[in-house]
mmCIF file of N, CA, C and O in Angstrom:
data_model
loop_
_atom_site.group_PDB
_atom_site.id
_atom_site.type_symbol
_atom_site.label_atom_id
_atom_site.label_comp_id
_atom_site.label_asym_id
_atom_site.label_seq_id
_atom_site.Cartn_x
_atom_site.Cartn_y
_atom_site.Cartn_z
ATOM 1 N N UNK A 1236 68.797 131.006 30.999
ATOM 2 C CA UNK A 1236 70.095 130.795 31.622
ATOM 3 C C UNK A 1236 71.045 131.903 31.176
ATOM 4 O O UNK A 1236 70.935 132.411 30.066
ATOM 5 N N UNK A 1237 71.969 132.216 32.048
ATOM 6 C CA UNK A 1237 72.953 133.265 31.783
ATOM 7 C C UNK A 1237 74.346 132.717 32.048
ATOM 8 O O UNK A 1237 74.584 132.077 33.077
ATOM 9 N N UNK A 1238 75.254 132.957 31.112
ATOM 10 C CA UNK A 1238 76.665 132.600 31.286
ATOM 11 C C UNK A 1238 77.401 133.833 31.800
ATOM 12 O O UNK A 1238 77.139 134.962 31.370
ATOM 13 N N UNK A 1239 78.346 133.609 32.695
ATOM 14 C CA UNK A 1239 79.176 134.660 33.286
ATOM 15 C C UNK A 1239 80.617 134.170 33.160
ATOM 16 O O UNK A 1239 81.013 133.226 33.847
ATOM 17 N N UNK A 1240 81.345 134.774 32.244
ATOM 18 C CA UNK A 1240 82.729 134.380 31.966
ATOM 19 C C UNK A 1240 83.649 135.519 32.403
ATOM 20 O O UNK A 1240 83.434 136.669 32.027
ATOM 21 N N UNK A 1241 84.672 135.186 33.178
ATOM 22 C CA UNK A 1241 85.657 136.176 33.610
ATOM 23 C C UNK A 1241 87.050 135.655 33.256
ATOM 24 O O UNK A 1241 87.341 134.477 33.459
ATOM 25 N N UNK A 1242 87.881 136.539 32.748
ATOM 26 C CA UNK A 1242 89.301 136.261 32.531
ATOM 27 C C UNK A 1242 90.096 137.219 33.405
ATOM 28 O O UNK A 1242 89.805 138.417 33.432
ATOM 29 N N UNK A 1243 91.084 136.687 34.107
ATOM 30 C CA UNK A 1243 91.962 137.520 34.937
ATOM 31 C C UNK A 1243 93.415 137.322 34.532
ATOM 32 O O UNK A 1243 93.831 136.215 34.173
ATOM 33 N N UNK A 1244 94.170 138.382 34.660
ATOM 34 C CA UNK A 1244 95.625 138.304 34.556
ATOM 35 C C UNK A 1244 96.166 138.549 35.959
ATOM 36 O O UNK A 1244 95.745 139.474 36.647
ATOM 37 N N UNK A 1245 97.095 137.694 36.377
ATOM 38 C CA UNK A 1245 97.705 137.854 37.696
ATOM 39 C C UNK A 1245 98.739 138.972 37.670
ATOM 40 O O UNK A 1245 99.306 139.297 36.624
ATOM 41 N N UNK A 1246 98.980 139.534 38.835
ATOM 42 C CA UNK A 1246 99.967 140.618 38.955
ATOM 43 C C UNK A 1246 101.353 140.120 38.552
ATOM 44 O O UNK A 1246 101.744 139.000 38.884
ATOM 45 N N UNK A 1247 102.078 140.971 37.865
ATOM 46 C CA UNK A 1247 103.419 140.630 37.358
ATOM 47 C C UNK A 1247 104.417 140.370 38.478
ATOM 48 O O UNK A 1247 105.353 139.598 38.307
ATOM 49 N N UNK A 1248 104.241 141.015 39.629
ATOM 50 C CA UNK A 1248 105.227 140.907 40.700
ATOM 51 C C UNK A 1248 105.123 139.612 41.506
ATOM 52 O O UNK A 1248 105.905 139.407 42.436
ATOM 53 N N UNK A 1249 104.201 138.729 41.153
ATOM 54 C CA UNK A 1249 104.095 137.447 41.852
ATOM 55 C C UNK A 1249 105.144 136.483 41.306
ATOM 56 O O UNK A 1249 105.296 136.348 40.090
ATOM 57 N N UNK A 1250 105.845 135.795 42.196
ATOM 58 C CA UNK A 1250 106.810 134.767 41.788
ATOM 59 C C UNK A 1250 106.048 133.587 41.196
ATOM 60 O O UNK A 1250 104.861 133.389 41.472
ATOM 61 N N UNK A 1251 106.731 132.785 40.394
ATOM 62 C CA UNK A 1251 106.090 131.659 39.703
ATOM 63 C C UNK A 1251 105.367 130.729 40.681
ATOM 64 O O UNK A 1251 104.220 130.336 40.458
ATOM 65 N N UNK A 1252 106.029 130.368 41.769
ATOM 66 C CA UNK A 1252 105.405 129.494 42.760
ATOM 67 C C UNK A 1252 104.201 130.129 43.419
ATOM 68 O O UNK A 1252 103.205 129.464 43.697
ATOM 69 N N UNK A 1253 104.286 131.435 43.656
ATOM 70 C CA UNK A 1253 103.165 132.145 44.260
ATOM 71 C C UNK A 1253 101.984 132.205 43.292
ATOM 72 O O UNK A 1253 100.837 132.069 43.701
ATOM 73 N N UNK A 1254 102.266 132.375 41.994
ATOM 74 C CA UNK A 1254 101.204 132.393 40.992
ATOM 75 C C UNK A 1254 100.442 131.075 41.004
ATOM 76 O O UNK A 1254 99.209 131.056 40.929
ATOM 77 N N UNK A 1255 101.146 129.966 41.105
ATOM 78 C CA UNK A 1255 100.483 128.661 41.132
ATOM 79 C C UNK A 1255 99.610 128.522 42.374
ATOM 80 O O UNK A 1255 98.484 128.030 42.303
ATOM 81 N N UNK A 1256 100.113 128.970 43.507
ATOM 82 C CA UNK A 1256 99.328 128.917 44.752
ATOM 83 C C UNK A 1256 98.085 129.784 44.630
ATOM 84 O O UNK A 1256 96.977 129.352 44.977
ATOM 85 N N UNK A 1257 98.248 130.990 44.118
ATOM 86 C CA UNK A 1257 97.120 131.918 43.964
ATOM 87 C C UNK A 1257 96.074 131.334 43.023
ATOM 88 O O UNK A 1257 94.873 131.382 43.312
ATOM 89 N N UNK A 1258 96.508 130.755 41.904
ATOM 90 C CA UNK A 1258 95.549 130.168 40.960
ATOM 91 C C UNK A 1258 94.747 129.059 41.623
ATOM 92 O O UNK A 1258 93.526 128.979 41.454
ATOM 93 N N UNK A 1259 95.398 128.206 42.393
ATOM 94 C CA UNK A 1259 94.689 127.116 43.062
ATOM 95 C C UNK A 1259 93.726 127.649 44.128
ATOM 96 O O UNK A 1259 92.632 127.111 44.303
ATOM 97 N N UNK A 1260 94.110 128.725 44.821
ATOM 98 C CA UNK A 1260 93.223 129.311 45.827
ATOM 99 C C UNK A 1260 92.008 129.983 45.187
ATOM 100 O O UNK A 1260 90.904 129.904 45.718
ATOM 101 N N UNK A 1261 92.213 130.643 44.042
ATOM 102 C CA UNK A 1261 91.093 131.225 43.313
ATOM 103 C C UNK A 1261 90.140 130.112 42.883
ATOM 104 O O UNK A 1261 88.928 130.198 43.071
ATOM 105 N N UNK A 1262 90.706 129.044 42.324
ATOM 106 C CA UNK A 1262 89.895 127.908 41.859
ATOM 107 C C UNK A 1262 89.096 127.295 43.009
ATOM 108 O O UNK A 1262 87.878 127.146 42.916
ATOM 109 N N UNK A 1263 89.748 126.977 44.104
ATOM 110 C CA UNK A 1263 89.044 126.332 45.217
ATOM 111 C C UNK A 1263 88.030 127.278 45.854
ATOM 112 O O UNK A 1263 86.935 126.858 46.231
ATOM 113 N N UNK A 1264 88.373 128.550 45.949
ATOM 114 C CA UNK A 1264 87.450 129.510 46.545
ATOM 115 C C UNK A 1264 86.187 129.683 45.725
ATOM 116 O O UNK A 1264 85.075 129.614 46.255
ATOM 117 N N UNK A 1265 86.344 129.908 44.426
ATOM 118 C CA UNK A 1265 85.172 130.122 43.577
ATOM 119 C C UNK A 1265 84.378 128.839 43.371
ATOM 120 O O UNK A 1265 83.146 128.852 43.471
ATOM 121 N N UNK A 1266 85.045 127.730 43.099
ATOM 122 C CA UNK A 1266 84.308 126.477 42.906
ATOM 123 C C UNK A 1266 83.639 126.026 44.196
ATOM 124 O O UNK A 1266 82.637 125.320 44.163
ATOM 125 N N UNK A 1267 84.159 126.468 45.328
ATOM 126 C CA UNK A 1267 83.548 126.160 46.613
ATOM 127 C C UNK A 1267 82.202 126.839 46.828
ATOM 128 O O UNK A 1267 81.483 126.512 47.766
ATOM 129 N N UNK A 1268 81.860 127.776 45.948
ATOM 130 C CA UNK A 1268 80.567 128.453 46.041
ATOM 131 C C UNK A 1268 79.426 127.605 45.469
ATOM 132 O O UNK A 1268 78.257 127.917 45.688
ATOM 133 N N UNK A 1269 79.767 126.540 44.759
ATOM 134 C CA UNK A 1269 78.744 125.659 44.170
ATOM 135 C C UNK A 1269 77.815 125.145 45.261
ATOM 136 O O UNK A 1269 78.263 124.697 46.324
ATOM 137 N N UNK A 1270 76.520 125.245 45.007
ATOM 138 C CA UNK A 1270 75.518 124.775 45.960
ATOM 139 C C UNK A 1270 75.287 125.705 47.131
ATOM 140 O O UNK A 1270 74.489 125.396 48.016
ATOM 141 N N UNK A 1271 75.959 126.838 47.160
ATOM 142 C CA UNK A 1271 75.858 127.752 48.297
ATOM 143 C C UNK A 1271 75.156 129.068 47.960
ATOM 144 O O UNK A 1271 74.803 129.819 48.853
ATOM 145 N N UNK A 1272 74.996 129.332 46.648
ATOM 146 C CA UNK A 1272 74.407 130.604 46.222
ATOM 147 C C UNK A 1272 73.191 130.308 45.351
ATOM 148 O O UNK A 1272 73.317 129.626 44.323
ATOM 149 N N UNK A 1273 72.030 130.805 45.729
ATOM 150 C CA UNK A 1273 70.818 130.551 44.939
ATOM 151 C C UNK A 1273 70.974 131.032 43.491
ATOM 152 O O UNK A 1273 71.511 132.110 43.239
ATOM 153 N N UNK A 1274 70.544 130.200 42.555
ATOM 154 C CA UNK A 1274 70.588 130.559 41.146
ATOM 155 C C UNK A 1274 71.892 130.250 40.449
ATOM 156 O O UNK A 1274 71.985 130.358 39.230
ATOM 157 N N UNK A 1275 72.925 129.848 41.200
ATOM 158 C CA UNK A 1275 74.200 129.448 40.606
ATOM 159 C C UNK A 1275 74.077 127.993 40.184
ATOM 160 O O UNK A 1275 73.976 127.103 41.023
ATOM 161 N N UNK A 1276 74.039 127.758 38.883
ATOM 162 C CA UNK A 1276 73.807 126.417 38.339
ATOM 163 C C UNK A 1276 75.105 125.631 38.228
ATOM 164 O O UNK A 1276 75.165 124.447 38.543
ATOM 165 N N UNK A 1277 76.172 126.294 37.763
ATOM 166 C CA UNK A 1277 77.452 125.617 37.521
ATOM 167 C C UNK A 1277 78.568 126.644 37.636
ATOM 168 O O UNK A 1277 78.394 127.804 37.250
ATOM 169 N N UNK A 1278 79.716 126.204 38.168
ATOM 170 C CA UNK A 1278 80.867 127.096 38.279
ATOM 171 C C UNK A 1278 82.146 126.278 38.127
ATOM 172 O O UNK A 1278 82.325 125.267 38.798
ATOM 173 N N UNK A 1279 82.981 126.709 37.207
ATOM 174 C CA UNK A 1279 84.266 126.050 36.956
ATOM 175 C C UNK A 1279 85.327 127.124 36.782
ATOM 176 O O UNK A 1279 85.076 128.165 36.184
ATOM 177 N N UNK A 1280 86.523 126.839 37.283
ATOM 178 C CA UNK A 1280 87.644 127.751 37.122
ATOM 179 C C UNK A 1280 88.772 126.985 36.440
ATOM 180 O O UNK A 1280 89.185 125.928 36.910
ATOM 181 N N UNK A 1281 89.238 127.519 35.318
ATOM 182 C CA UNK A 1281 90.324 126.895 34.568
ATOM 183 C C UNK A 1281 91.631 127.608 34.899
ATOM 184 O O UNK A 1281 91.746 128.818 34.674
ATOM 185 N N UNK A 1282 92.595 126.850 35.433
ATOM 186 C CA UNK A 1282 93.914 127.405 35.750
ATOM 187 C C UNK A 1282 95.036 126.586 35.116
ATOM 188 O O UNK A 1282 96.205 126.949 35.230
ATOM 189 N N UNK A 1283 94.696 125.496 34.451
ATOM 190 C CA UNK A 1283 95.697 124.586 33.899
ATOM 191 C C UNK A 1283 95.685 124.597 32.368
ATOM 192 O O UNK A 1283 94.684 124.925 31.745
ATOM 193 N N UNK A 1284 96.798 124.219 31.778
ATOM 194 C CA UNK A 1284 96.870 124.041 30.335
ATOM 195 C C UNK A 1284 97.018 125.321 29.547
ATOM 196 O O UNK A 1284 96.842 125.330 28.333
ATOM 197 N N UNK A 1285 97.365 126.403 30.203
ATOM 198 C CA UNK A 1285 97.491 127.702 29.550
ATOM 199 C C UNK A 1285 98.613 127.665 28.509
ATOM 200 O O UNK A 1285 99.739 127.301 28.800
ATOM 201 N N UNK A 1286 98.286 128.046 27.287
ATOM 202 C CA UNK A 1286 99.280 128.132 26.215
ATOM 203 C C UNK A 1286 99.956 129.503 26.246
ATOM 204 O O UNK A 1286 99.383 130.482 26.740
ATOM 205 N N UNK A 1287 101.163 129.588 25.701
ATOM 206 C CA UNK A 1287 101.908 130.849 25.681
ATOM 207 C C UNK A 1287 101.186 131.947 24.905
ATOM 208 O O UNK A 1287 101.432 133.132 25.122
ATOM 209 N N UNK A 1288 100.278 131.583 24.026
ATOM 210 C CA UNK A 1288 99.540 132.569 23.241
ATOM 211 C C UNK A 1288 98.427 133.248 24.048
ATOM 212 O O UNK A 1288 97.786 134.181 23.563
ATOM 213 N N UNK A 1289 98.212 132.818 25.284
ATOM 214 C CA UNK A 1289 97.133 133.355 26.123
ATOM 215 C C UNK A 1289 97.482 134.716 26.697
ATOM 216 O O UNK A 1289 98.638 135.004 27.005
ATOM 217 N N UNK A 1290 96.465 135.535 26.871
ATOM 218 C CA UNK A 1290 96.604 136.840 27.512
ATOM 219 C C UNK A 1290 96.134 136.810 28.965
ATOM 220 O O UNK A 1290 96.312 137.784 29.680
ATOM 221 N N UNK A 1291 95.493 135.742 29.379
ATOM 222 C CA UNK A 1291 94.940 135.634 30.732
ATOM 223 C C UNK A 1291 95.540 134.431 31.442
ATOM 224 O O UNK A 1291 96.052 133.508 30.811
ATOM 225 N N UNK A 1292 95.463 134.457 32.780
ATOM 226 C CA UNK A 1292 96.003 133.370 33.604
ATOM 227 C C UNK A 1292 94.922 132.472 34.196
ATOM 228 O O UNK A 1292 95.181 131.301 34.470
ATOM 229 N N UNK A 1293 93.732 133.018 34.414
ATOM 230 C CA UNK A 1293 92.653 132.298 35.089
ATOM 231 C C UNK A 1293 91.345 132.604 34.363
ATOM 232 O O UNK A 1293 91.110 133.750 33.966
ATOM 233 N N UNK A 1294 90.492 131.575 34.220
ATOM 234 C CA UNK A 1294 89.182 131.768 33.607
ATOM 235 C C UNK A 1294 88.095 131.202 34.509
ATOM 236 O O UNK A 1294 88.177 130.056 34.952
ATOM 237 N N UNK A 1295 87.074 132.007 34.761
ATOM 238 C CA UNK A 1295 85.870 131.566 35.452
ATOM 239 C C UNK A 1295 84.789 131.356 34.407
ATOM 240 O O UNK A 1295 84.543 132.230 33.580
ATOM 241 N N UNK A 1296 84.148 130.196 34.437
ATOM 242 C CA UNK A 1296 83.036 129.870 33.546
ATOM 243 C C UNK A 1296 81.879 129.452 34.446
ATOM 244 O O UNK A 1296 81.918 128.389 35.067
ATOM 245 N N UNK A 1297 80.873 130.314 34.556
ATOM 246 C CA UNK A 1297 79.759 130.025 35.451
ATOM 247 C C UNK A 1297 78.430 130.215 34.737
ATOM 248 O O UNK A 1297 78.339 130.947 33.758
ATOM 249 N N UNK A 1298 77.424 129.535 35.256
ATOM 250 C CA UNK A 1298 76.084 129.572 34.677
ATOM 251 C C UNK A 1298 75.081 129.879 35.784
ATOM 252 O O UNK A 1298 75.163 129.294 36.872
ATOM 253 N N UNK A 1299 74.131 130.766 35.468
ATOM 254 C CA UNK A 1299 73.096 131.177 36.413
ATOM 255 C C UNK A 1299 71.720 130.957 35.792
ATOM 256 O O UNK A 1299 71.580 130.950 34.574
ATOM 257 N N UNK A 1300 70.734 130.824 36.656
ATOM 258 C CA UNK A 1300 69.373 130.594 36.168
ATOM 259 C C UNK A 1300 68.867 131.775 35.352
ATOM 260 O O UNK A 1300 68.153 131.588 34.373
ATOM 261 N N UNK A 1301 69.258 132.981 35.753
ATOM 262 C CA UNK A 1301 68.800 134.182 35.053
ATOM 263 C C UNK A 1301 69.667 135.371 35.465
ATOM 264 O O UNK A 1301 70.563 135.242 36.308
ATOM 265 N N UNK A 1302 69.378 136.532 34.876
ATOM 266 C CA UNK A 1302 70.167 137.725 35.149
ATOM 267 C C UNK A 1302 70.033 138.188 36.595
ATOM 268 O O UNK A 1302 70.991 138.683 37.197
ATOM 269 N N UNK A 1303 68.862 138.012 37.170
ATOM 270 C CA UNK A 1303 68.660 138.383 38.573
ATOM 271 C C UNK A 1303 69.556 137.559 39.496
ATOM 272 O O UNK A 1303 70.116 138.081 40.465
ATOM 273 N N UNK A 1304 69.716 136.277 39.195
ATOM 274 C CA UNK A 1304 70.591 135.412 39.992
ATOM 275 C C UNK A 1304 72.048 135.868 39.876
ATOM 276 O O UNK A 1304 72.793 135.853 40.866
ATOM 277 N N UNK A 1305 72.461 136.283 38.690
ATOM 278 C CA UNK A 1305 73.822 136.797 38.496
ATOM 279 C C UNK A 1305 74.032 138.064 39.320
ATOM 280 O O UNK A 1305 75.060 138.223 39.979
ATOM 281 N N UNK A 1306 73.065 138.963 39.307
ATOM 282 C CA UNK A 1306 73.172 140.203 40.093
ATOM 283 C C UNK A 1306 73.247 139.888 41.591
ATOM 284 O O UNK A 1306 74.019 140.509 42.333
ATOM 285 N N UNK A 1307 72.463 138.920 42.041
ATOM 286 C CA UNK A 1307 72.482 138.536 43.458
ATOM 287 C C UNK A 1307 73.822 137.911 43.839
ATOM 288 O O UNK A 1307 74.347 138.160 44.937
ATOM 289 N N UNK A 1308 74.382 137.111 42.948
ATOM 290 C CA UNK A 1308 75.705 136.495 43.158
ATOM 291 C C UNK A 1308 76.771 137.568 43.356
ATOM 292 O O UNK A 1308 77.648 137.439 44.213
ATOM 293 N N UNK A 1309 76.710 138.625 42.565
ATOM 294 C CA UNK A 1309 77.723 139.679 42.605
ATOM 295 C C UNK A 1309 77.856 140.296 43.989
ATOM 296 O O UNK A 1309 78.958 140.699 44.381
ATOM 297 N N UNK A 1310 76.762 140.349 44.744
ATOM 298 C CA UNK A 1310 76.795 140.979 46.069
ATOM 299 C C UNK A 1310 76.630 139.976 47.211
ATOM 300 O O UNK A 1310 76.601 140.373 48.382
ATOM 301 N N UNK A 1311 76.539 138.690 46.875
ATOM 302 C CA UNK A 1311 76.382 137.666 47.915
ATOM 303 C C UNK A 1311 77.634 137.669 48.806
ATOM 304 O O UNK A 1311 78.764 137.665 48.310
ATOM 305 N N UNK A 1312 77.462 137.682 50.130
ATOM 306 C CA UNK A 1312 78.611 137.780 51.039
ATOM 307 C C UNK A 1312 79.680 136.705 50.833
ATOM 308 O O UNK A 1312 80.879 136.999 50.969
ATOM 309 N N UNK A 1313 79.286 135.485 50.512
ATOM 310 C CA UNK A 1313 80.287 134.429 50.312
ATOM 311 C C UNK A 1313 81.103 134.689 49.047
ATOM 312 O O UNK A 1313 82.318 134.461 49.034
ATOM 313 N N UNK A 1314 80.454 135.165 47.986
ATOM 314 C CA UNK A 1314 81.176 135.498 46.757
ATOM 315 C C UNK A 1314 82.095 136.697 46.999
ATOM 316 O O UNK A 1314 83.260 136.696 46.593
ATOM 317 N N UNK A 1315 81.581 137.717 47.665
ATOM 318 C CA UNK A 1315 82.379 138.918 47.942
ATOM 319 C C UNK A 1315 83.613 138.555 48.769
ATOM 320 O O UNK A 1315 84.708 139.071 48.520
ATOM 321 N N UNK A 1316 83.465 137.652 49.726
ATOM 322 C CA UNK A 1316 84.603 137.228 50.551
ATOM 323 C C UNK A 1316 85.687 136.569 49.712
ATOM 324 O O UNK A 1316 86.882 136.836 49.896
ATOM 325 N N UNK A 1317 85.295 135.716 48.774
ATOM 326 C CA UNK A 1317 86.274 135.074 47.889
ATOM 327 C C UNK A 1317 86.918 136.112 46.977
ATOM 328 O O UNK A 1317 88.144 136.144 46.816
ATOM 329 N N UNK A 1318 86.103 136.971 46.386
ATOM 330 C CA UNK A 1318 86.635 137.990 45.479
ATOM 331 C C UNK A 1318 87.607 138.922 46.195
ATOM 332 O O UNK A 1318 88.701 139.211 45.672
ATOM 333 N N UNK A 1319 87.236 139.373 47.378
ATOM 334 C CA UNK A 1319 88.085 140.307 48.121
ATOM 335 C C UNK A 1319 89.321 139.645 48.725
ATOM 336 O O UNK A 1319 90.361 140.284 48.864
ATOM 337 N N UNK A 1320 89.216 138.373 49.080
ATOM 338 C CA UNK A 1320 90.323 137.699 49.751
ATOM 339 C C UNK A 1320 91.247 136.901 48.862
ATOM 340 O O UNK A 1320 92.439 136.784 49.140
ATOM 341 N N UNK A 1321 90.709 136.348 47.759
ATOM 342 C CA UNK A 1321 91.507 135.440 46.939
ATOM 343 C C UNK A 1321 91.734 135.917 45.511
ATOM 344 O O UNK A 1321 92.627 135.409 44.831
ATOM 345 N N UNK A 1322 90.929 136.861 45.034
ATOM 346 C CA UNK A 1322 91.037 137.276 43.632
ATOM 347 C C UNK A 1322 91.630 138.676 43.500
ATOM 348 O O UNK A 1322 92.718 138.851 42.943
ATOM 349 N N UNK A 1323 90.934 139.670 43.982
ATOM 350 C CA UNK A 1323 91.329 141.065 43.751
ATOM 351 C C UNK A 1323 92.749 141.415 44.207
ATOM 352 O O UNK A 1323 93.434 142.160 43.504
ATOM 353 N N UNK A 1324 93.229 140.888 45.340
ATOM 354 C CA UNK A 1324 94.584 141.273 45.759
ATOM 355 C C UNK A 1324 95.690 140.771 44.816
ATOM 356 O O UNK A 1324 96.809 141.280 44.872
ATOM 357 N N UNK A 1325 95.377 139.800 43.979
ATOM 358 C CA UNK A 1325 96.420 139.151 43.169
ATOM 359 C C UNK A 1325 96.255 139.351 41.665
ATOM 360 O O UNK A 1325 97.060 138.836 40.890
ATOM 361 N N UNK A 1326 95.207 140.057 41.257
ATOM 362 C CA UNK A 1326 94.968 140.243 39.826
ATOM 363 C C UNK A 1326 95.130 141.709 39.441
ATOM 364 O O UNK A 1326 94.921 142.608 40.258
ATOM 365 N N UNK A 1327 95.517 141.926 38.177
ATOM 366 C CA UNK A 1327 95.708 143.290 37.698
ATOM 367 C C UNK A 1327 94.787 143.624 36.538
ATOM 368 O O UNK A 1327 94.686 144.783 36.146
ATOM 369 N N UNK A 1328 94.129 142.628 35.974
ATOM 370 C CA UNK A 1328 93.238 142.855 34.843
ATOM 371 C C UNK A 1328 92.082 141.864 34.905
ATOM 372 O O UNK A 1328 92.285 140.676 35.171
ATOM 373 N N UNK A 1329 90.879 142.373 34.662
ATOM 374 C CA UNK A 1329 89.676 141.551 34.671
ATOM 375 C C UNK A 1329 88.859 141.886 33.434
ATOM 376 O O UNK A 1329 88.608 143.053 33.141
ATOM 377 N N UNK A 1330 88.441 140.857 32.708
ATOM 378 C CA UNK A 1330 87.575 141.015 31.556
ATOM 379 C C UNK A 1330 86.364 140.121 31.766
ATOM 380 O O UNK A 1330 86.506 138.971 32.172
ATOM 381 N N UNK A 1331 85.185 140.652 31.491
ATOM 382 C CA UNK A 1331 83.942 139.930 31.753
ATOM 383 C C UNK A 1331 83.093 139.868 30.497
ATOM 384 O O UNK A 1331 83.013 140.836 29.740
ATOM 385 N N UNK A 1332 82.439 138.724 30.302
ATOM 386 C CA UNK A 1332 81.423 138.568 29.262
ATOM 387 C C UNK A 1332 80.241 137.837 29.884
ATOM 388 O O UNK A 1332 80.382 136.706 30.354
ATOM 389 N N UNK A 1333 79.099 138.501 29.918
ATOM 390 C CA UNK A 1333 77.847 137.907 30.387
ATOM 391 C C UNK A 1333 76.916 137.816 29.192
ATOM 392 O O UNK A 1333 76.795 138.781 28.433
ATOM 393 N N UNK A 1334 76.256 136.668 29.031
ATOM 394 C CA UNK A 1334 75.330 136.527 27.907
ATOM 395 C C UNK A 1334 74.267 135.493 28.227
ATOM 396 O O UNK A 1334 74.462 134.616 29.065
ATOM 397 N N UNK A 1335 73.141 135.649 27.560
ATOM 398 C CA UNK A 1335 72.039 134.702 27.726
ATOM 399 C C UNK A 1335 72.248 133.504 26.821
ATOM 400 O O UNK A 1335 72.720 133.636 25.706
ATOM 401 N N UNK A 1336 71.881 132.332 27.350
ATOM 402 C CA UNK A 1336 71.983 131.090 26.609
ATOM 403 C C UNK A 1336 70.604 130.754 26.064
ATOM 404 O O UNK A 1336 69.615 130.771 26.807
ATOM 405 N N UNK A 1337 70.540 130.434 24.800
ATOM 406 C CA UNK A 1337 69.304 129.939 24.199
ATOM 407 C C UNK A 1337 69.215 128.451 24.562
ATOM 408 O O UNK A 1337 69.895 127.611 23.963
ATOM 409 N N UNK A 1338 68.425 128.136 25.556
ATOM 410 C CA UNK A 1338 68.336 126.758 26.066
ATOM 411 C C UNK A 1338 67.809 125.780 25.034
ATOM 412 O O UNK A 1338 68.095 124.588 25.122
ATOM 413 N N UNK A 1339 67.075 126.253 24.059
ATOM 414 C CA UNK A 1339 66.562 125.349 23.025
ATOM 415 C C UNK A 1339 67.685 124.897 22.099
ATOM 416 O O UNK A 1339 67.548 123.891 21.421
ATOM 417 N N UNK A 1340 68.800 125.643 22.091
ATOM 418 C CA UNK A 1340 69.920 125.292 21.233
ATOM 419 C C UNK A 1340 70.861 124.286 21.898
ATOM 420 O O UNK A 1340 71.783 123.792 21.252
ATOM 421 N N UNK A 1341 70.647 123.991 23.160
ATOM 422 C CA UNK A 1341 71.548 123.077 23.879
ATOM 423 C C UNK A 1341 71.290 121.645 23.533
ATOM 424 O O UNK A 1341 70.302 121.152 23.269
#
């Protein structure tokens, strides 16, 4: 199994109300990919409960069967549509951490 974690910071020029709308659209768009992309085991987007000490506004926490599934997800048309339409236009910083999960430790 492979974990794919992304942190995004929203653009500074977004008004507070617009930031909330954008966060909800990112969440619904990405979580809507569940069951639609082969090898995508789990996908959650955290947009609530952010403390002032945070450097990011949105977190994606997803799990894939393997690295090949993660690579396929990256170019899958449904994922690309969400990324291009709901994420990239509104974010200014993206940080990614991909790592393998030792399933015996779960």
